[in-house]
Amino acid sequence: MFSFLHSKKAPLIGLDISTTAVKLLELSTGSGKGGTHYRVESYAVEPLPPNAVVEKNIADVEAVGDTIRKVVARSGSRAKRAAVAVSGSAVITKVIAMPASLSDQEMEAQIELEADQYIPYPLEEVNIDFQVMGSSDKNPEMVDVLLAASRSENVDDRVAALETAGLTAAVVDVEAYAMERAAVELLDAFHGSSAQTIAIADVGATITTLNVLHDNRLIYTREQNFGSRQLTEEIQRRYGLSSEEAGMAKRQGGLPDNYGPEVLDPFKEAMAQQINRALQFFYSSSPHSAVDQLVLAGGTSSIPSVDELVEDRLNIPTNIANPLAHMSVNPRIKAQRLANDAPALMIAAGLALRAFD
């Protein structure tokens, strides 16, 4: 039952299974003058077949497993253990207070007894796990415990896809917490005052996820339907291209001169509006009325100057996520390709960091 969030201390690869691709990242670590130093040992991105994953739910386990096998082969990694994640919308989380005097075994038994108070599904249909977050602010004799639960099918599909590819699922995490881990550990934006409120807008192919961290802890997450597929579809419609041709033209260029002002610029404006909309939902449901910084993640954040436009429209200091900025890289990896993909590797990086828990 308790097979969710926990990891075993062994090297592993982080595998981010998104709507359109599987992204792999494997890290190693060492110590130096500046403390812990990370190195990228393996990396690859492999596109998924259409509709293999629909709104972050695996619809075709065999197709996803085959893609995982390809991405591992492309990366050159020999690891057989992997960390994957389920989306925040597929997870129920709740912070509960429990006596600090309980051992882990006693706490597990108590949670198993009480879990049906917090989970709106039959317990035999869910995977549950917990993590002690620290002393309760309200009562020093209690600790805050994060309870996480997901329908078993969300976890089982990912485990099955890994097994199809010959891998073992060492960790099944939650995307929002993988993002939090990568942000706090790896992004320059989090190396200033820990009391800052920082928003991370992860704009994927079909879904934009807003995660907000305060005092280096995740306090809010929300998904909404918007992503780069809308740009791809507009390129298809405007220029009479197939989906594959439009995607390639979007990445490699070669579109007519009116592409920038008539297609790309309106998409960038729409992206700013969607991020602002997500932030307004956050403001309306929390005590916060502003964020100190905005970080753009996901492949869409690589659009030239999109951070400048978002900063101008929202009046919030904005930068592009690069979780690998201070890492060394295995010489066999093409550094420029890795740098281009870096903003889309936040979740993979957070998962890869689980190797060092």
XYZ file of C-alpha atoms in Angstrom:
357
model
C 0.000 0.000 0.000
C 2.720 2.458 0.974
C 4.633 2.551 -2.304
C 4.150 6.159 -3.243
C 6.763 8.966 -2.890
C 9.380 6.823 -1.114
C 12.685 5.998 -2.781
C 15.534 3.601 -2.125
C 19.084 4.902 -1.946
C 20.420 3.744 -5.289
C 21.369 5.553 -8.508
C 18.453 6.027 -10.845
C 17.274 7.929 -13.891
C 14.573 10.578 -13.864
C 11.907 9.951 -16.509
C 9.386 12.702 -17.205
C 6.481 11.214 -19.179
C 4.706 14.219 -20.670
C 1.921 14.414 -23.241
C 4.250 14.460 -26.232
C 7.620 13.058 -25.147
C 9.626 11.107 -22.600
C 12.550 13.060 -21.149
C 15.405 11.236 -19.421
C 18.026 12.678 -17.104
C 20.654 10.851 -15.041
C 22.865 12.748 -12.586
C 25.939 11.947 -10.542
C 27.251 13.961 -7.634
C 30.525 14.954 -6.013
C 31.846 17.490 -3.530
C 33.912 20.568 -4.246
C 34.676 24.051 -2.928
C 31.090 25.179 -3.452
C 29.531 22.113 -1.824
C 27.600 19.490 -3.753
C 28.300 19.436 -7.479
C 26.106 17.657 -10.004
C 27.070 16.243 -13.376
C 24.765 15.176 -16.204
C 25.705 11.588 -17.035
C 22.893 10.696 -19.427
C 20.174 12.643 -21.196
C 17.736 12.147 -24.065
C 14.311 13.170 -25.284
C 12.115 10.829 -27.340
C 8.755 11.844 -28.871
C 5.691 9.799 -27.992
C 3.228 8.489 -30.590
C 0.058 10.605 -30.877
C -2.470 9.913 -28.101
C -0.191 7.510 -26.188
C -0.551 9.966 -23.295
C -3.700 12.082 -23.063
C -3.730 14.984 -20.584
C -0.888 13.305 -18.651
C -2.751 9.992 -18.352
C -1.170 6.986 -20.050
C -3.607 5.669 -22.658
C -1.271 3.145 -24.354
C 1.106 1.411 -21.927
C 2.878 -0.543 -24.691
C 3.563 2.576 -26.766
C 4.883 4.465 -23.753
C 7.022 1.484 -22.738
C 8.464 1.284 -26.254
C 9.277 5.008 -26.153
C 10.971 4.606 -22.764
C 13.072 1.788 -24.217
C 14.098 4.072 -27.089
C 14.946 7.026 -24.855
C 17.115 4.834 -22.610
C 18.947 3.465 -25.646
C 19.411 6.962 -27.079
C 20.786 8.218 -23.760
C 23.293 5.411 -23.372
C 22.312 4.949 -19.724
C 22.815 1.532 -18.178
C 20.596 2.265 -15.181
C 17.748 -0.140 -14.553
C 15.967 1.853 -11.851
C 13.871 4.907 -12.593
C 11.862 7.646 -10.936
C 8.637 8.756 -12.599
C 5.818 11.072 -11.522
C 2.070 11.446 -11.742
C 0.482 14.821 -12.436
C -0.798 16.992 -9.614
C -4.383 16.686 -10.853
C -4.180 12.910 -10.319
C -3.100 13.256 -6.680
C -4.888 14.160 -3.464
C -2.611 15.749 -0.886
C -3.379 16.828 2.637
C -1.222 17.995 5.524
C -2.295 16.405 8.803
C -0.914 16.751 12.330
C 0.294 13.673 14.196
C 2.074 13.133 17.526
C 5.832 13.677 17.208
C 6.451 10.722 19.524
C 5.241 8.155 16.969
C 7.796 6.009 15.182
C 7.574 5.656 11.396
C 5.946 2.247 11.802
C 3.402 3.578 14.316
C 2.678 6.577 12.096
C 2.163 4.324 9.081
C -0.271 2.153 11.034
C -2.165 5.203 12.296
C -2.422 6.742 8.827
C -3.670 3.453 7.398
C -6.423 3.458 10.036
C -7.420 7.080 9.443
C -6.809 7.469 5.689
C -10.444 6.948 4.722
C -11.246 10.301 6.396
C -9.164 12.095 3.800
C -9.479 9.954 0.655
C -12.771 10.019 -1.328
C -12.091 6.602 -2.917
C -12.129 3.064 -1.519
C -8.686 2.473 0.001
C -8.180 -0.683 -2.055
C -8.280 1.525 -5.195
C -5.530 3.969 -4.164
C -1.804 4.137 -3.466
C -1.000 6.128 -0.343
C 2.221 7.447 1.106
C 3.279 10.050 3.644
C 6.240 12.247 4.461
C 7.001 14.018 7.750
C 7.503 17.705 6.955
C 8.604 18.938 10.387
C 7.295 20.306 13.660
C 3.802 21.772 13.663
C 3.660 25.553 14.092
C 0.482 25.146 16.139
C 1.689 22.492 18.601
C 5.352 21.608 19.276
C 4.341 18.110 20.366
C 2.928 17.403 16.903
C 4.499 17.093 13.458
C 3.001 18.053 10.096
C 2.700 15.036 7.835
C 2.074 15.268 4.087
C -0.378 12.570 3.017
C -0.463 11.807 -0.717
C -2.852 9.481 -2.487
C -3.490 8.613 -6.110
C -5.774 6.147 -7.852
C -3.806 2.925 -8.237
C -4.273 2.952 -12.023
C -2.242 6.184 -12.284
C 0.674 4.537 -10.519
C 0.223 1.078 -12.040
C 0.260 2.373 -15.629
C 3.618 4.056 -15.079
C 5.062 1.010 -13.342
C 3.838 -1.202 -16.197
C 5.317 1.093 -18.862
C 8.697 0.986 -17.119
C 8.532 -2.799 -16.835
C 7.734 -3.014 -20.562
C 11.002 -1.159 -21.155
C 12.941 -3.450 -18.805
C 13.154 -0.919 -15.954
C 12.088 -0.989 -12.316
C 10.070 1.846 -10.780
C 12.112 2.798 -7.707
C 10.094 5.989 -7.150
C 6.652 7.199 -8.171
C 6.619 10.888 -7.258
C 4.280 13.830 -7.849
C 5.210 16.269 -10.624
C 4.693 19.329 -8.432
C 7.073 18.018 -5.777
C 9.652 17.020 -8.385
C 9.410 20.572 -9.713
C 9.790 21.962 -6.180
C 12.875 19.837 -5.549
C 14.558 20.922 -8.793
C 13.684 24.582 -8.241
C 14.959 24.840 -4.675
C 18.072 22.758 -5.331
C 19.079 23.988 -8.767
C 17.632 27.379 -9.780
C 19.458 30.652 -9.105
C 16.127 32.343 -8.359
C 15.918 30.378 -5.104
C 19.374 31.281 -3.833
C 18.312 34.677 -2.512
C 15.898 35.333 0.326
C 14.066 32.137 1.240
C 11.045 34.219 2.215
C 10.361 35.060 -1.421
C 7.232 33.925 -3.214
C 8.239 32.487 -6.581
C 5.903 31.192 -9.286
C 6.964 28.598 -11.860
C 4.849 28.461 -15.014
C 5.510 25.179 -16.818
C 4.000 25.543 -20.296
C 3.848 22.140 -21.977
C 2.253 20.880 -25.159
C -1.337 20.902 -23.913
C -1.260 21.865 -20.229
C 0.156 24.837 -18.355
C 0.963 24.134 -14.716
C 1.495 26.933 -12.222
C 3.429 26.006 -9.087
C 3.977 28.644 -6.407
C 6.623 28.290 -3.716
C 6.940 30.413 -0.593
C 9.831 30.054 1.804
C 11.116 27.293 -0.520
C 7.992 25.196 0.022
C 5.229 24.419 -2.457
C 2.040 26.227 -1.444
C -0.080 26.110 -4.620
C -0.414 24.180 -7.854
C -2.927 24.465 -10.677
C -3.240 23.023 -14.179
C -5.116 24.609 -17.067
C -5.541 23.695 -20.712
C -3.094 25.731 -22.747
C 0.131 24.806 -24.471
C 2.378 24.809 -27.503
C 0.059 22.497 -29.442
C -2.129 25.556 -30.080
C 0.804 27.206 -31.846
C 1.468 24.044 -33.850
C -2.179 23.823 -34.897
C -2.227 27.461 -35.985
C 0.894 26.865 -38.103
C -0.860 23.855 -39.660
C -3.977 25.862 -40.406
C -2.204 28.963 -41.678
C 0.357 27.257 -43.914
C -1.351 23.979 -44.871
C 1.184 21.720 -43.152
C 0.819 18.355 -41.434
C 1.244 18.182 -37.669
C 4.755 16.760 -38.080
C 5.738 19.422 -40.620
C 4.342 22.190 -38.442
C 6.211 20.930 -35.396
C 9.469 20.749 -37.314
C 8.981 24.206 -38.841
C 8.229 25.622 -35.389
C 11.541 24.269 -34.056
C 13.798 24.727 -37.078
C 12.390 27.798 -38.811
C 11.812 28.356 -42.516
C 8.271 29.729 -42.212
C 7.100 32.781 -44.212
C 7.938 36.311 -43.052
C 4.439 36.858 -41.648
C 4.895 33.988 -39.159
C 6.362 36.237 -36.466
C 3.859 39.102 -36.400
C 0.736 37.123 -37.379
C 1.207 33.746 -35.634
C 4.034 33.703 -33.082
C 3.437 37.106 -31.491
C -0.284 36.454 -30.839
C 0.641 33.106 -29.287
C 3.158 34.796 -26.976
C 0.464 37.286 -25.949
C -1.944 34.413 -25.274
C 0.722 32.687 -23.207
C 1.175 35.811 -21.061
C -2.596 36.029 -20.610
C -2.850 32.380 -19.549
C -0.057 32.766 -16.990
C -1.692 35.919 -15.658
C -5.016 34.065 -15.415
C -3.366 31.269 -13.425
C -1.766 33.814 -11.100
C -5.126 35.508 -10.523
C -6.558 32.155 -9.395
C -3.639 31.866 -6.971
C -4.151 35.376 -5.582
C -7.872 34.788 -5.101
C -7.329 31.577 -3.137
C -4.403 32.574 -0.919
C -3.262 35.415 1.366
C -0.749 36.472 -1.311
C -1.465 39.343 -3.679
C 1.821 39.265 -5.595
C 4.822 37.085 -6.409
C 8.426 38.234 -6.262
C 9.630 36.332 -9.321
C 8.238 34.292 -12.183
C 10.159 31.403 -13.719
C 9.151 30.032 -17.134
C 9.688 26.306 -17.711
C 8.719 23.802 -20.388
C 9.688 23.704 -24.046
C 7.534 26.721 -24.868
C 9.700 28.942 -22.666
C 12.467 28.572 -25.272
C 10.570 30.853 -27.685
C 12.873 33.858 -28.234
C 12.092 36.850 -25.993
C 8.964 35.302 -24.496
C 10.312 36.005 -20.995
C 10.704 39.694 -21.861
C 7.133 39.916 -23.149
C 5.706 38.125 -20.093
C 7.692 40.375 -17.755
C 6.428 43.466 -19.589
C 2.778 42.361 -19.592
C 2.674 41.074 -16.005
C 5.166 43.491 -14.458
C 6.898 40.637 -12.625
C 10.655 39.888 -12.890
C 10.750 36.875 -15.213
C 13.464 34.448 -16.233
C 13.827 31.108 -18.003
C 14.401 27.970 -15.942
C 17.735 26.261 -16.408
C 18.134 23.508 -13.808
C 21.415 22.390 -15.403
C 23.159 25.783 -15.454
C 25.803 24.915 -12.860
C 26.312 21.268 -13.756
C 29.182 19.693 -15.637
C 28.269 17.438 -18.546
C 29.526 14.053 -19.647
C 31.622 14.681 -22.800
C 29.562 12.252 -24.877
C 26.481 14.492 -24.481
C 25.898 17.234 -27.055
C 26.019 20.288 -24.805
C 24.128 22.639 -27.138
C 21.201 20.259 -27.529
C 21.110 19.779 -23.753
C 21.120 23.554 -23.226
C 18.226 23.968 -25.677
C 16.167 21.363 -23.822
C 17.117 22.483 -20.296
C 13.940 24.547 -19.569
C 11.846 21.445 -20.330
C 13.866 19.228 -17.979
C 12.726 20.602 -14.621
C 10.586 17.597 -13.680
C 13.177 15.129 -15.008
C 15.840 16.917 -12.941
C 13.700 16.807 -9.808
C 13.162 13.089 -10.330
C 16.858 12.443 -11.016
C 17.703 14.157 -7.705
C 15.802 11.399 -5.891
C 18.917 9.272 -6.358
C 20.595 11.306 -3.614
C 17.847 11.299 -0.972
